[in-house]
Amino acid sequence: MRTLIKIAAGIFLLLIVVVKVAAQQKINKNETLYRPDMHFTPAKGWMNDPNGMFFKDGVYHLYFQHNPDSNVWGPMHWGHATSKDLISWKHEPIAIYPDYIGTIFSGSAVVDRYNSSGFGVDGKAPIVAIFTQHNMDGESAGKIDFQNQSIAYSNDNGYTWKKYAGNPVIKNPGIKDFRDPKVMWHEASKKWIMVLAVKNKVSFYSSMNLKEWKFESDFGIDKGNHEGVWECPDLFSLQYNNETAWVLLSSINPGGPNKGSATQYFIGQFDGHQFTTPSNKTKWMDYGADNYAGVTFSNTGDKRILLGWMSNWMYAQQVPTIQWRSALTTPRELFLFDVDGEKYLGSQFFTQPQIKNLAVFNNIGSENVVDMQSYVLNFPCKFSLSQEELKSFSISLSNTIGEHLDFGYDSLSNQFFIDRSAAGVHDFNAGFAQKHMAPRIATSPTTGVSVIIDKTSIEIFADNGRTVMTDIFFPTVPFTKISMQSRTDKAKINYRITNYLTP
């Protein structure tokens, strides 16, 4: 009997080992297949909104909504990563932890170069982070004032942080959704300006020292889309035709043009007290399904560089990654353009000197197929397409088992599209396998279409960034072939293999 028990125990232990080995093999395959090469992902655990981004002394600092203990949303921390080129990232220790006031929701960070806060030491400018603290016990108890605004400061360029003893600096006035502060210095009025998401609008606050805040005004109750809750606002200025225009971003969930999460924007003027816009149009920064909660870096001079969360709340917690969930978009430089007197916001991939162009394939005409393995075309890669006059075209990425991702332009409807309905795994969400459409907002001096693809994502910058789409996808096995169809033989497409390397 003892012998049988020992044999049974041995078999049981062997089964445990087999199960563990199989699980690890699944994780290894998942990592190889789905973790992107040029998009930031957390080393492990959950990530959503980018937070507190700033540039100082040649280093970009990224903080992000992070649950280090699970691959689904949970108690929020600020994760931290640094980069010199916005492509290669170094994972840093967790920056800000929850405390008795609450977990650490979204917010921003500024370089307090004149030490208005008084937090600086030895004549060095402190970094001040402003974030929402979310009291989960208060929410569970049915209260509505469980979100408040707090600050922390750093005297070593954002690597370590100390919370302000006087937190919270803005107490909730009795509003359930009261979060995501984005702060900037308004030079004309010589004060700090905060834009805060408040239910289905934004509120502006001002401060002289980042500690004491005064309410200024509201915006949005009669503007934009109101199908969901407003989140993650941003306010900044851009130069256009030798004039200064102000841009206000506001992410919304749900209500996006292709369902779920998306980011709307407004263009107008800001005088230090209130934001105004003459337009009544609802405008979207990205017409794909997977660019949400995007905000810009602080301290980058005249350039406005944005990173967005590359997912959608419809399915973000169900996507088929294991050790980690979610990536961020590539960095995007924002710009303004005009269509019949109406101003719009465009974006282009923010290129870096470190990008190495290893190969270019020219003049692949209509009805041609290229074997990507034959050309050693590895992701990530950048495609560019130019035509004298943009005609209908469709480009398909496919693999050996018949899965394919299609994208292109339909001249009859004057829309760009991404079709991921047959692009791989989609059973985790009924609404994932869809064809997404985007209107052609404006032609550009050259009808260029740039496309960046990285294992599980596609980002389209059409008409040099005047129409933008971002989608994620999950092929069962890697895509290895590319084909193009066009209604004109004049279509020429250039395929570039790119590496994103630091010096």
PDB file of C-alpha atoms in Angstrom, residues 75-176:
ATOM      1  CA  PRO A  75      -5.159  49.323  -6.864  1.00  0.00           C
ATOM      2  CA  MET A  76      -3.424  51.993  -8.906  1.00  0.00           C
ATOM      3  CA  HIS A  77       0.227  52.992  -8.500  1.00  0.00           C
ATOM      4  CA  TRP A  78       2.378  55.207 -10.686  1.00  0.00           C
ATOM      5  CA  GLY A  79       4.762  52.968 -12.605  1.00  0.00           C
ATOM      6  CA  HIS A  80       7.866  54.634 -14.027  1.00  0.00           C
ATOM      7  CA  ALA A  81      10.091  54.280 -17.078  1.00  0.00           C
ATOM      8  CA  THR A  82      12.754  56.453 -18.720  1.00  0.00           C
ATOM      9  CA  SER A  83      14.011  56.863 -22.276  1.00  0.00           C
ATOM     10  CA  LYS A  84      16.362  58.996 -24.330  1.00  0.00           C
ATOM     11  CA  ASP A  85      14.556  58.422 -27.630  1.00  0.00           C
ATOM     12  CA  LEU A  86      10.932  57.468 -26.747  1.00  0.00           C
ATOM     13  CA  ILE A  87      11.467  54.048 -28.313  1.00  0.00           C
ATOM     14  CA  SER A  88      13.883  52.194 -26.024  1.00  0.00           C
ATOM     15  CA  TRP A  89      12.671  52.281 -22.415  1.00  0.00           C
ATOM     16  CA  LYS A  90      14.262  51.454 -19.082  1.00  0.00           C
ATOM     17  CA  HIS A  91      11.940  50.172 -16.375  1.00  0.00           C
ATOM     18  CA  GLU A  92      12.365  52.076 -13.122  1.00  0.00           C
ATOM     19  CA  PRO A  93      11.066  51.245  -9.618  1.00  0.00           C
ATOM     20  CA  ILE A  94       7.446  52.130  -8.864  1.00  0.00           C
ATOM     21  CA  ALA A  95       7.323  55.885  -8.313  1.00  0.00           C
ATOM     22  CA  ILE A  96       4.253  56.616  -6.189  1.00  0.00           C
ATOM     23  CA  TYR A  97       2.336  54.170  -3.978  1.00  0.00           C
ATOM     24  CA  PRO A  98      -1.213  54.342  -2.559  1.00  0.00           C
ATOM     25  CA  ASP A  99      -1.680  55.655   0.975  1.00  0.00           C
ATOM     26  CA  TYR A 100      -4.475  56.320   3.478  1.00  0.00           C
ATOM     27  CA  ILE A 101      -5.959  59.026   1.243  1.00  0.00           C
ATOM     28  CA  GLY A 102      -6.341  56.657  -1.682  1.00  0.00           C
ATOM     29  CA  THR A 103      -4.826  54.901  -4.658  1.00  0.00           C
ATOM     30  CA  ILE A 104      -2.891  56.925  -7.240  1.00  0.00           C
ATOM     31  CA  PHE A 105      -5.019  57.734 -10.274  1.00  0.00           C
ATOM     32  CA  SER A 106      -4.040  59.733 -13.371  1.00  0.00           C
ATOM     33  CA  GLY A 107      -2.354  63.115 -13.328  1.00  0.00           C
ATOM     34  CA  SER A 108       0.623  65.095 -14.577  1.00  0.00           C
ATOM     35  CA  ALA A 109       4.033  66.451 -13.589  1.00  0.00           C
ATOM     36  CA  VAL A 110       5.762  69.781 -14.174  1.00  0.00           C
ATOM     37  CA  VAL A 111       9.277  71.138 -13.868  1.00  0.00           C
ATOM     38  CA  ASP A 112       8.916  73.943 -11.309  1.00  0.00           C
ATOM     39  CA  ARG A 113      11.849  75.894 -12.712  1.00  0.00           C
ATOM     40  CA  TYR A 114      11.304  78.989 -10.529  1.00  0.00           C
ATOM     41  CA  ASN A 115      10.613  76.924  -7.388  1.00  0.00           C
ATOM     42  CA  SER A 116       7.191  78.499  -6.926  1.00  0.00           C
ATOM     43  CA  SER A 117       6.253  75.547  -4.721  1.00  0.00           C
ATOM     44  CA  GLY A 118       9.192  75.994  -2.390  1.00  0.00           C
ATOM     45  CA  PHE A 119      10.006  72.294  -2.653  1.00  0.00           C
ATOM     46  CA  GLY A 120      13.359  72.861  -4.393  1.00  0.00           C
ATOM     47  CA  VAL A 121      16.716  72.511  -2.639  1.00  0.00           C
ATOM     48  CA  ASP A 122      20.209  73.799  -3.430  1.00  0.00           C
ATOM     49  CA  GLY A 123      18.876  76.050  -6.174  1.00  0.00           C
ATOM     50  CA  LYS A 124      17.618  73.126  -8.277  1.00  0.00           C
ATOM     51  CA  ALA A 125      14.147  73.053  -9.785  1.00  0.00           C
ATOM     52  CA  PRO A 126      11.902  70.414  -8.207  1.00  0.00           C
ATOM     53  CA  ILE A 127       9.545  68.213 -10.193  1.00  0.00           C
ATOM     54  CA  VAL A 128       5.988  68.414  -8.898  1.00  0.00           C
ATOM     55  CA  ALA A 129       3.442  65.679  -9.643  1.00  0.00           C
ATOM     56  CA  ILE A 130      -0.291  66.363  -9.434  1.00  0.00           C
ATOM     57  CA  PHE A 131      -2.617  63.353  -9.343  1.00  0.00           C
ATOM     58  CA  THR A 132      -6.017  62.106  -8.266  1.00  0.00           C
ATOM     59  CA  GLN A 133      -6.243  59.977  -5.141  1.00  0.00           C
ATOM     60  CA  HIS A 134      -9.129  57.528  -5.300  1.00  0.00           C
ATOM     61  CA  ASN A 135     -10.444  56.255  -1.971  1.00  0.00           C
ATOM     62  CA  MET A 136     -11.759  52.769  -2.718  1.00  0.00           C
ATOM     63  CA  ASP A 137     -13.282  52.349   0.760  1.00  0.00           C
ATOM     64  CA  GLY A 138     -15.215  55.565   0.287  1.00  0.00           C
ATOM     65  CA  GLU A 139     -16.461  54.392  -3.087  1.00  0.00           C
ATOM     66  CA  SER A 140     -17.527  51.035  -1.636  1.00  0.00           C
ATOM     67  CA  ALA A 141     -19.386  52.851   1.155  1.00  0.00           C
ATOM     68  CA  GLY A 142     -21.492  54.700  -1.413  1.00  0.00           C
ATOM     69  CA  LYS A 143     -19.897  58.110  -0.968  1.00  0.00           C
ATOM     70  CA  ILE A 144     -19.474  60.479  -3.939  1.00  0.00           C
ATOM     71  CA  ASP A 145     -16.498  62.529  -2.717  1.00  0.00           C
ATOM     72  CA  PHE A 146     -13.912  59.723  -2.962  1.00  0.00           C
ATOM     73  CA  GLN A 147     -11.683  61.424  -5.569  1.00  0.00           C
ATOM     74  CA  ASN A 148      -9.385  64.292  -4.492  1.00  0.00           C
ATOM     75  CA  GLN A 149      -6.301  65.973  -5.946  1.00  0.00           C
ATOM     76  CA  SER A 150      -2.903  65.567  -4.284  1.00  0.00           C
ATOM     77  CA  ILE A 151       0.701  66.460  -5.057  1.00  0.00           C
ATOM     78  CA  ALA A 152       4.165  65.001  -4.543  1.00  0.00           C
ATOM     79  CA  TYR A 153       7.603  66.401  -5.302  1.00  0.00           C
ATOM     80  CA  SER A 154      10.983  65.109  -6.399  1.00  0.00           C
ATOM     81  CA  ASN A 155      14.428  66.637  -5.975  1.00  0.00           C
ATOM     82  CA  ASP A 156      16.271  64.030  -8.049  1.00  0.00           C
ATOM     83  CA  ASN A 157      14.609  64.543 -11.456  1.00  0.00           C
ATOM     84  CA  GLY A 158      11.667  62.266 -10.838  1.00  0.00           C
ATOM     85  CA  TYR A 159      13.316  59.089  -9.564  1.00  0.00           C
ATOM     86  CA  THR A 160      12.070  59.349  -5.983  1.00  0.00           C
ATOM     87  CA  TRP A 161       9.061  61.206  -4.623  1.00  0.00           C
ATOM     88  CA  LYS A 162       7.767  62.652  -1.374  1.00  0.00           C
ATOM     89  CA  LYS A 163       4.082  63.364  -0.897  1.00  0.00           C
ATOM     90  CA  TYR A 164       3.042  66.808   0.317  1.00  0.00           C
ATOM     91  CA  ALA A 165       1.994  66.850   3.969  1.00  0.00           C
ATOM     92  CA  GLY A 166      -0.976  69.101   3.156  1.00  0.00           C
ATOM     93  CA  ASN A 167      -2.672  66.665   0.765  1.00  0.00           C
ATOM     94  CA  PRO A 168      -5.208  66.785  -0.705  1.00  0.00           C
ATOM     95  CA  VAL A 169      -4.687  70.206  -2.292  1.00  0.00           C
ATOM     96  CA  ILE A 170      -8.145  70.201  -3.932  1.00  0.00           C
ATOM     97  CA  LYS A 171     -10.908  68.512  -1.979  1.00  0.00           C
ATOM     98  CA  ASN A 172     -13.856  66.980  -3.731  1.00  0.00           C
ATOM     99  CA  PRO A 173     -16.899  69.311  -3.668  1.00  0.00           C
ATOM    100  CA  GLY A 174     -19.329  66.381  -3.957  1.00  0.00           C
ATOM    101  CA  ILE A 175     -18.823  65.073  -7.500  1.00  0.00           C
ATOM    102  CA  LYS A 176     -18.402  61.385  -8.286  1.00  0.00           C
TER     103      LYS A 176
END
